[in-house]
Each structure stands twice: as structure tokens, then as C-alpha cells.
């Protein structure tokens, strides 16, 4: 038998199984209340609208185009719809500033591929989106912590150089981040932009959850702030990654990148070489549904998720012991819990599944340095209020026991 | 403005625009007869079958699953259908030997990513599929010529090592290759397997056109020969890449890889990090159409393409000057022309478009060493017999003029 490990590239050693994906399998056990998956509630999908979209797309002159190869940059009417949508949030751009991806996960992979040589450094928050670490890992970077204060540009640069590369970008999720649910303040956004300018690097803004704001005034995206500073998108350094996965449906795999043209042009060439283009028919179906139903759809999911967030925050306040803390997100799908001192999230999960039949994601995986052992991520997107109350009661009991044992 | 080229990874310098893609734009000019595109005739797509497939998929209990995230390895019923299909061509395997990709282009990208570190060597034929070179280029390899005789394993190894890496795989298209239309003989297949064993490397078998055989007995795929040698797929070194793009439709972006499990497991992890999974709904639609219509569909396209191949071979024999040679493919979409001495394919194309209104792809782009300037690729898949006769007459006139000028 071929010694496969001898012939794999060195990057393959960093491709390892995802804790989250393994945990998703728990969703299939009916007696477990799961707050683990970071996925939308499928009952909220606009299934009727998609049914109509596919039927119309395959119903006449468009059918041949829908089933054929298409251009790597994406379906023109979808890019035009996105241009208008971007304009409404202060991002003035042209269709040529927009690139369609197979979900925003692909955008992260491509941006890793575009910027990272082995031993370069990516700046990420502690914690950050696990999928971003997985995408970037294939390109063998180091990580450094993107805080919003205290570190000088020179300290980032000298650490990166001591590791044999350069700082190549700062990556962050601006609104209702996975895993924390937190939103980056306007002041912090400006500070990231200033840091990026001093380091002369791009900012990758992950906006996957941006449309899921329940309350409070929307904050300008980092790209919008960058355009306000720079005068035009062509002078910006921010690469905005959006997705239809949390608003319309993830199963079609349609996301998008908005950035200055030199970046978009490289991404288009990269896609041509890597998978030619995202599914033609799915881009047409997304355009069809977005044009007709986008606003109504996001209002529907906001209402549902907000009620679940409220139920979870309420249950946490009643069931969690003293010493536990958690975030109060203004949108999105996640609450981030910091456990009392000495309680380990991974240990807790073992007992949570076997004894209390409740699931979540231990926080450690979201830290590039594998710290954060006393944290966990809860998702309220797929559980109704009754299940949330019961599941948090179970979790609270368990955290109390672990807290007493740790004391 | 950010100096983007300073912050791009070194691999980005090898991402360049594709000659073929630029040429595809010519298809939009109605007075040009194009033999340039390597795409299926959209009039042959089973549009009604797809319409029914999407309607049924979105019509009941399956709708939520169709629109939701799904597993990275692919939709189980599609993998099961492929398992049976593979069994029919001598490839005994389990569903866990099958991995669904977003088209077979993605398989090539992932295999490049899995095996190639910078300065490693990939063995490819001269000429080879341009898209394979583009996919592999992102991982910064060197190329060496996969002939089917004459070269010793040691000569491959020593050249690769002198370039700072190792030989990592042999890539070839076994049936009706793009661009030549030629089929690798059984003896040559065995020889590639033996070479790969001596070098202890995998063989990547591109089978994108395998179902498009018009005549002659099918040859065992390299993977089937490898299984026959090794006893079980788990002991093989051949990675088989298939596609629904040439049989059902390319716009859904569904392809597949069949290989030993250590390879499949790495590809699954890679996909999880790179785009999570291929479109759920499209995999379901492909499974639906494949289960009901696959055999009838390939018979339909074989009949159509065979008539067009016959028309093109006949026209070439009447219109081409002495000194031109071309392949006689037993299937697929392409005929490969070697021009008379001194005639340059790229020069010819300039005049072909401006003077004769006929298009093709100059052959040079398909050579890793940029040789083959006196070759060109003709595709007969999208032109009817009348257009083929007229287009080849135009091309023949032009080649005659260029031959006289070269003499």
C-alpha cells in the first residue's frame, strides 16, 4: 500500500477533523437538546419561494443557461442585486467589485490562498470563527491576537518576522460574531482600520450574520467606514464577506465578496482554476428569491431568533450559578458563556451528553492558541422556547455540580 | 492604496487569465462559427427531468434537508448510486470510497492542494488538460512529461530532486482526453501504473469524458486495472475523478472522486475547511435524474456527438491541406490538429477570427512547457453538421494560405 502520508504535502498535516462537525452528529439523537449546531432553523427556509424560483428558472428560455457552465465572477443579475443592497448600507460599488462564492466559507479559503504563504501571520480575535482557522490552516500560517488596543503595529510586525513571514491580514466578524454573539464597536472598527493601514495589510470583514440584528441601531460595516475614509472602494483595504446561508438557505452554497477590483480579479482567476464557478442554477434561484422575498424573510427570522435569544438569556439568568458570565448579543445565533473558575468546557460536555442530555460546543476550539478552556458556545437558532428553558435548566444543574467539584 | 501585489502570497503570481475562458466570449458573436468552447450542447440537457427533480425535492419532507447544510463527503443516495455505477465498470468500492465535489475541476484543485508543496513535480502528458495545469499551478509545482515509454523512474526522480522537491503524482485523462480526443491504450495504462509503483506515487485518472464513447470496446479504467492488480481498492494508488458535467449538466457543479479511504478522508477534511460541502439541493437533483434517466441521456448525447465527429472528420479530410494531421477520437468532444510545419496556431487564430469568422483554441496553452505552437484543438460538441462543414471549409482555406506563406 502506498505510504500516503509520505506523499501528502506538508499542509495536509494541519487538516484535522472539526470538533463542531463531529458534534453536529449529536443532533440526530432525539432525546438530546442541542445548542451545539450553528445552523439556521430549517423550518424558517422560504421553501415555497425556492420551489417557484427553480420552476421558473427551468421553465423556458433560461433553462439552458441555468444548466450550463457560466462565468467565474458570478451571475450578473445577482451581482447587480447585491450592488443595490450594498449601496443601502453605505457600500457604493460596481458589479465588478462583487464576486460570488460557494458560501462564505469558500471566501475564507480563497483569501487564505491569496494572501498566506507558509509562516506568514494572520491576525484573528481570541476567540474567532473556527471555520476561519480551518480555512486558513491549509496555508500554514501562524496566528497573532487581534485585540483592539494595547499592541503596537511594530509588535505585530516583529513577532511575524521572527516567525519567518509577514503579517498578511486581520480577520474579524463585525456583527454578532460566531462564537461570541458580540458586535465590534464603531471605535474598535476604526482602530482595526488604522492598525491595518499602519501595517499596510487588508482587513477581512466577515459579515455572515449582519442581517440578523434584532435591536439597536446598525453599525457601519468596516468596509463602509473604509470607503468613508478613502473616498472610493478602489482605495480601500477591506474585503467584505457576505452570505445567503443565514438569511435565505445554506444548502445552495451562495456567498459573496465585496472589495477593490485588484482583489476581485485575483479571486475570479483563482475560482476559474479551482472550481470554474458556483452553481449557475443556484445563483439564479438565489437572485429570484432575493429580489422578491429578502426583506420579508429576514424580518421573519429576526422575530423568531430574537424570541429564542430572549428565552435563553432569561433561562441563563435563572439557572446558571454565580461565577458564570455570558454575552447579550443584539442579533445572530450565539451566546458565549464563561464558566466559573476551574470548570472545563470539554469535561462539562462529556457529562452534559451522558448525564443531562444537553449539547453545546466547548470554547477552546475557537482559540488559535487553544486557551479558553472555561468557555462554551450556545446556539439558540434551532431550539424552541420550551426546549431552551429545559436545556438551560439541565446545563445550569451540571455547571453547578462542576463548580462545586472545582471549588 | 494598498500595494496588493506586496501582500499577495507568492502563489498568486501564477494565477493568470485563461486563454480558453477569454475565447469563450467569442461564442457570443453570431457570425463566428466556434469550435473553441469545450462545453456540452445545452440543447441536449435533460431540462424536463431536472425540472421534475427540483420540484419533487422541494415538494415535501425533503425540502428542509435540500436547503440545509449537509455533510462534507456528499449526499448518501448519490454516493450509493455511484457505488453501483462504479461496480459496473470493474471498480468495486464502498460509499466511503466516494467523495462528491463541486465539479471535477474542484477534485483537481483539492488533489493539487493535498499533494503538492512548492517545487514538487507533477507528471502530466504533453499536451494535457489546461484546467489541470491551472488548478495545480496554485500550489507552485514543476512539471515533467509523462510519456509512456523511454523514461526511467530514476530520471523522473533525479530531475524532481534537482528542482527542490519530489515527484508527487502522475495525472492523465484516460479516455477521449481534452484536448486531443485520444484514448490511452491498455498497455500504456499498465505502464503508468508500473511507473507509479516504482516511484511510489499516486495516479490521478481524469475520467470526465469516459461515458462519451461512440464506438469500440470500453477499456478498463486505470483504477479498475489497479484494483485487479491490488485485490482491493484500499490497496490502490489510483484516484479516479468523474463528473456529471458532460453527461447530465455542468451548471449544477457536481463531480466525484473514487479512491482508497485514506485519500477520501483527507479530501473530506479539506472540503469541510474550504467550502463545507457541495450544494445539497443540486446533489439531490443529480441523484434524482441519474437514477431515472442516466442511460437514456448518455445514449442521446453519444448519438448526437458521434454524428458531429463524423461530420468534422469528413470535412477535415476534404478541406485540410497536405501536411496537416488530426486525431480520430472514439468519443468525447475534441479533435486535435497538428498543422503543417511552420504554421503557428496563435497566428492562425488572429486571422481565423478577423478574416474567416471561425474560432478554435491554439494548442500551446495545453503544454506545460509551452511547446506545441503548431497545434490546435477543435470541439464539435456545440456545432451542427452544416456549421461544421462551413467552419472547417473556412479553416482549411486559412491553413492553406498560412502553409503557403510558411513555405
Short mmCIF file of N, CA and C in Angstrom, two decimals, chain B residues 18-21 23-24 26 34-38 130 178-179 334-337 339 345-346 349 358-366 372 375-379:
data_model
loop_
_atom_site.label_atom_id
_atom_site.label_comp_id
_atom_site.label_asym_id
_atom_site.label_seq_id
_atom_site.Cartn_x
_atom_site.Cartn_y
_atom_site.Cartn_z
N UNK B 18 -7.12 32.73 -18.32
CA UNK B 18 -7.12 31.57 -19.20
C UNK B 18 -7.48 31.96 -20.62
N UNK B 19 -6.65 31.48 -21.52
CA UNK B 19 -6.88 31.69 -22.95
C UNK B 19 -8.27 31.16 -23.35
N UNK B 20 -8.58 29.97 -22.83
CA UNK B 20 -9.86 29.35 -23.20
C UNK B 20 -11.03 30.20 -22.75
N UNK B 21 -10.96 30.67 -21.52
CA UNK B 21 -12.07 31.47 -20.99
C UNK B 21 -12.25 32.76 -21.78
N UNK B 23 -11.51 33.13 -24.81
CA UNK B 23 -12.04 32.76 -26.12
C UNK B 23 -13.52 32.42 -26.06
N UNK B 24 -13.97 31.95 -24.91
CA UNK B 24 -15.39 31.60 -24.80
C UNK B 24 -16.27 32.80 -25.10
N UNK B 26 -16.04 34.71 -27.43
CA UNK B 26 -16.29 34.77 -28.88
C UNK B 26 -17.60 34.10 -29.25
N UNK B 34 -17.85 28.72 -33.96
CA UNK B 34 -16.85 28.46 -32.94
C UNK B 34 -16.68 26.97 -32.69
N UNK B 35 -15.44 26.52 -32.81
CA UNK B 35 -15.05 25.19 -32.35
C UNK B 35 -14.17 25.33 -31.10
N UNK B 36 -14.28 26.50 -30.43
CA UNK B 36 -13.37 26.81 -29.33
C UNK B 36 -13.84 26.22 -28.00
N UNK B 37 -15.08 26.42 -27.65
CA UNK B 37 -15.55 26.03 -26.32
C UNK B 37 -15.53 24.52 -26.15
N UNK B 38 -15.15 24.06 -24.99
CA UNK B 38 -15.19 22.63 -24.70
C UNK B 38 -16.41 22.29 -23.87
N UNK B 130 -5.80 21.85 -19.86
CA UNK B 130 -5.36 23.16 -19.39
C UNK B 130 -5.85 23.45 -17.97
N UNK B 178 -9.32 15.73 -23.21
CA UNK B 178 -9.24 17.14 -23.54
C UNK B 178 -7.76 17.51 -23.39
N UNK B 179 -7.05 17.92 -24.44
CA UNK B 179 -7.55 18.44 -25.71
C UNK B 179 -7.46 17.48 -26.91
N UNK B 334 -13.53 16.35 -28.76
CA UNK B 334 -12.41 17.10 -29.34
C UNK B 334 -11.67 16.35 -30.45
N UNK B 335 -11.21 17.14 -31.43
CA UNK B 335 -10.23 16.67 -32.41
C UNK B 335 -9.02 17.60 -32.31
N UNK B 336 -7.86 16.99 -32.38
CA UNK B 336 -6.60 17.72 -32.20
C UNK B 336 -5.87 17.75 -33.52
N UNK B 337 -5.55 18.94 -33.98
CA UNK B 337 -4.94 19.11 -35.30
C UNK B 337 -3.48 19.53 -35.15
N UNK B 339 -0.67 21.18 -37.32
CA UNK B 339 -0.63 21.97 -38.55
C UNK B 339 0.64 21.66 -39.35
N UNK B 345 -0.38 28.22 -34.47
CA UNK B 345 -1.79 28.20 -34.10
C UNK B 345 -2.32 29.54 -33.62
N UNK B 346 -1.50 30.27 -32.88
CA UNK B 346 -1.95 31.56 -32.35
C UNK B 346 -2.08 32.59 -33.47
N UNK B 349 -5.19 31.89 -35.39
CA UNK B 349 -6.43 32.29 -34.73
C UNK B 349 -6.76 33.75 -35.00
N UNK B 358 -14.07 32.04 -37.91
CA UNK B 358 -14.10 30.70 -37.34
C UNK B 358 -13.14 30.69 -36.14
N UNK B 359 -13.50 29.97 -35.07
CA UNK B 359 -12.69 30.01 -33.84
C UNK B 359 -12.33 28.61 -33.37
N UNK B 360 -11.19 28.52 -32.70
CA UNK B 360 -10.70 27.26 -32.12
C UNK B 360 -9.74 27.66 -31.00
N UNK B 361 -9.13 26.70 -30.35
CA UNK B 361 -8.14 27.03 -29.31
C UNK B 361 -6.75 26.61 -29.79
N UNK B 362 -5.81 27.57 -29.88
CA UNK B 362 -4.43 27.21 -30.22
C UNK B 362 -3.89 26.23 -29.18
N UNK B 363 -3.07 25.28 -29.63
CA UNK B 363 -2.69 24.19 -28.75
C UNK B 363 -1.66 24.50 -27.69
N UNK B 364 -0.92 25.57 -27.85
CA UNK B 364 0.22 25.84 -26.97
C UNK B 364 -0.15 25.85 -25.49
N UNK B 365 -1.33 26.40 -25.17
CA UNK B 365 -1.72 26.54 -23.76
C UNK B 365 -1.83 25.19 -23.05
N UNK B 366 -1.96 24.12 -23.81
CA UNK B 366 -2.14 22.80 -23.20
C UNK B 366 -0.80 22.11 -22.88
N UNK B 372 4.33 23.00 -28.75
CA UNK B 372 3.08 22.72 -29.45
C UNK B 372 2.48 23.92 -30.15
N UNK B 375 -0.16 23.44 -33.13
CA UNK B 375 -1.31 22.57 -32.88
C UNK B 375 -2.54 23.41 -32.55
N UNK B 376 -3.69 22.76 -32.69
CA UNK B 376 -4.92 23.43 -32.26
C UNK B 376 -5.98 22.40 -31.89
N UNK B 377 -6.90 22.85 -31.02
CA UNK B 377 -7.99 21.99 -30.56
C UNK B 377 -9.30 22.45 -31.19
N UNK B 378 -10.00 21.47 -31.77
CA UNK B 378 -11.33 21.73 -32.32
C UNK B 378 -12.35 20.97 -31.48
N UNK B 379 -13.44 21.64 -31.13
CA UNK B 379 -14.53 20.94 -30.46
C UNK B 379 -15.73 20.90 -31.39
#
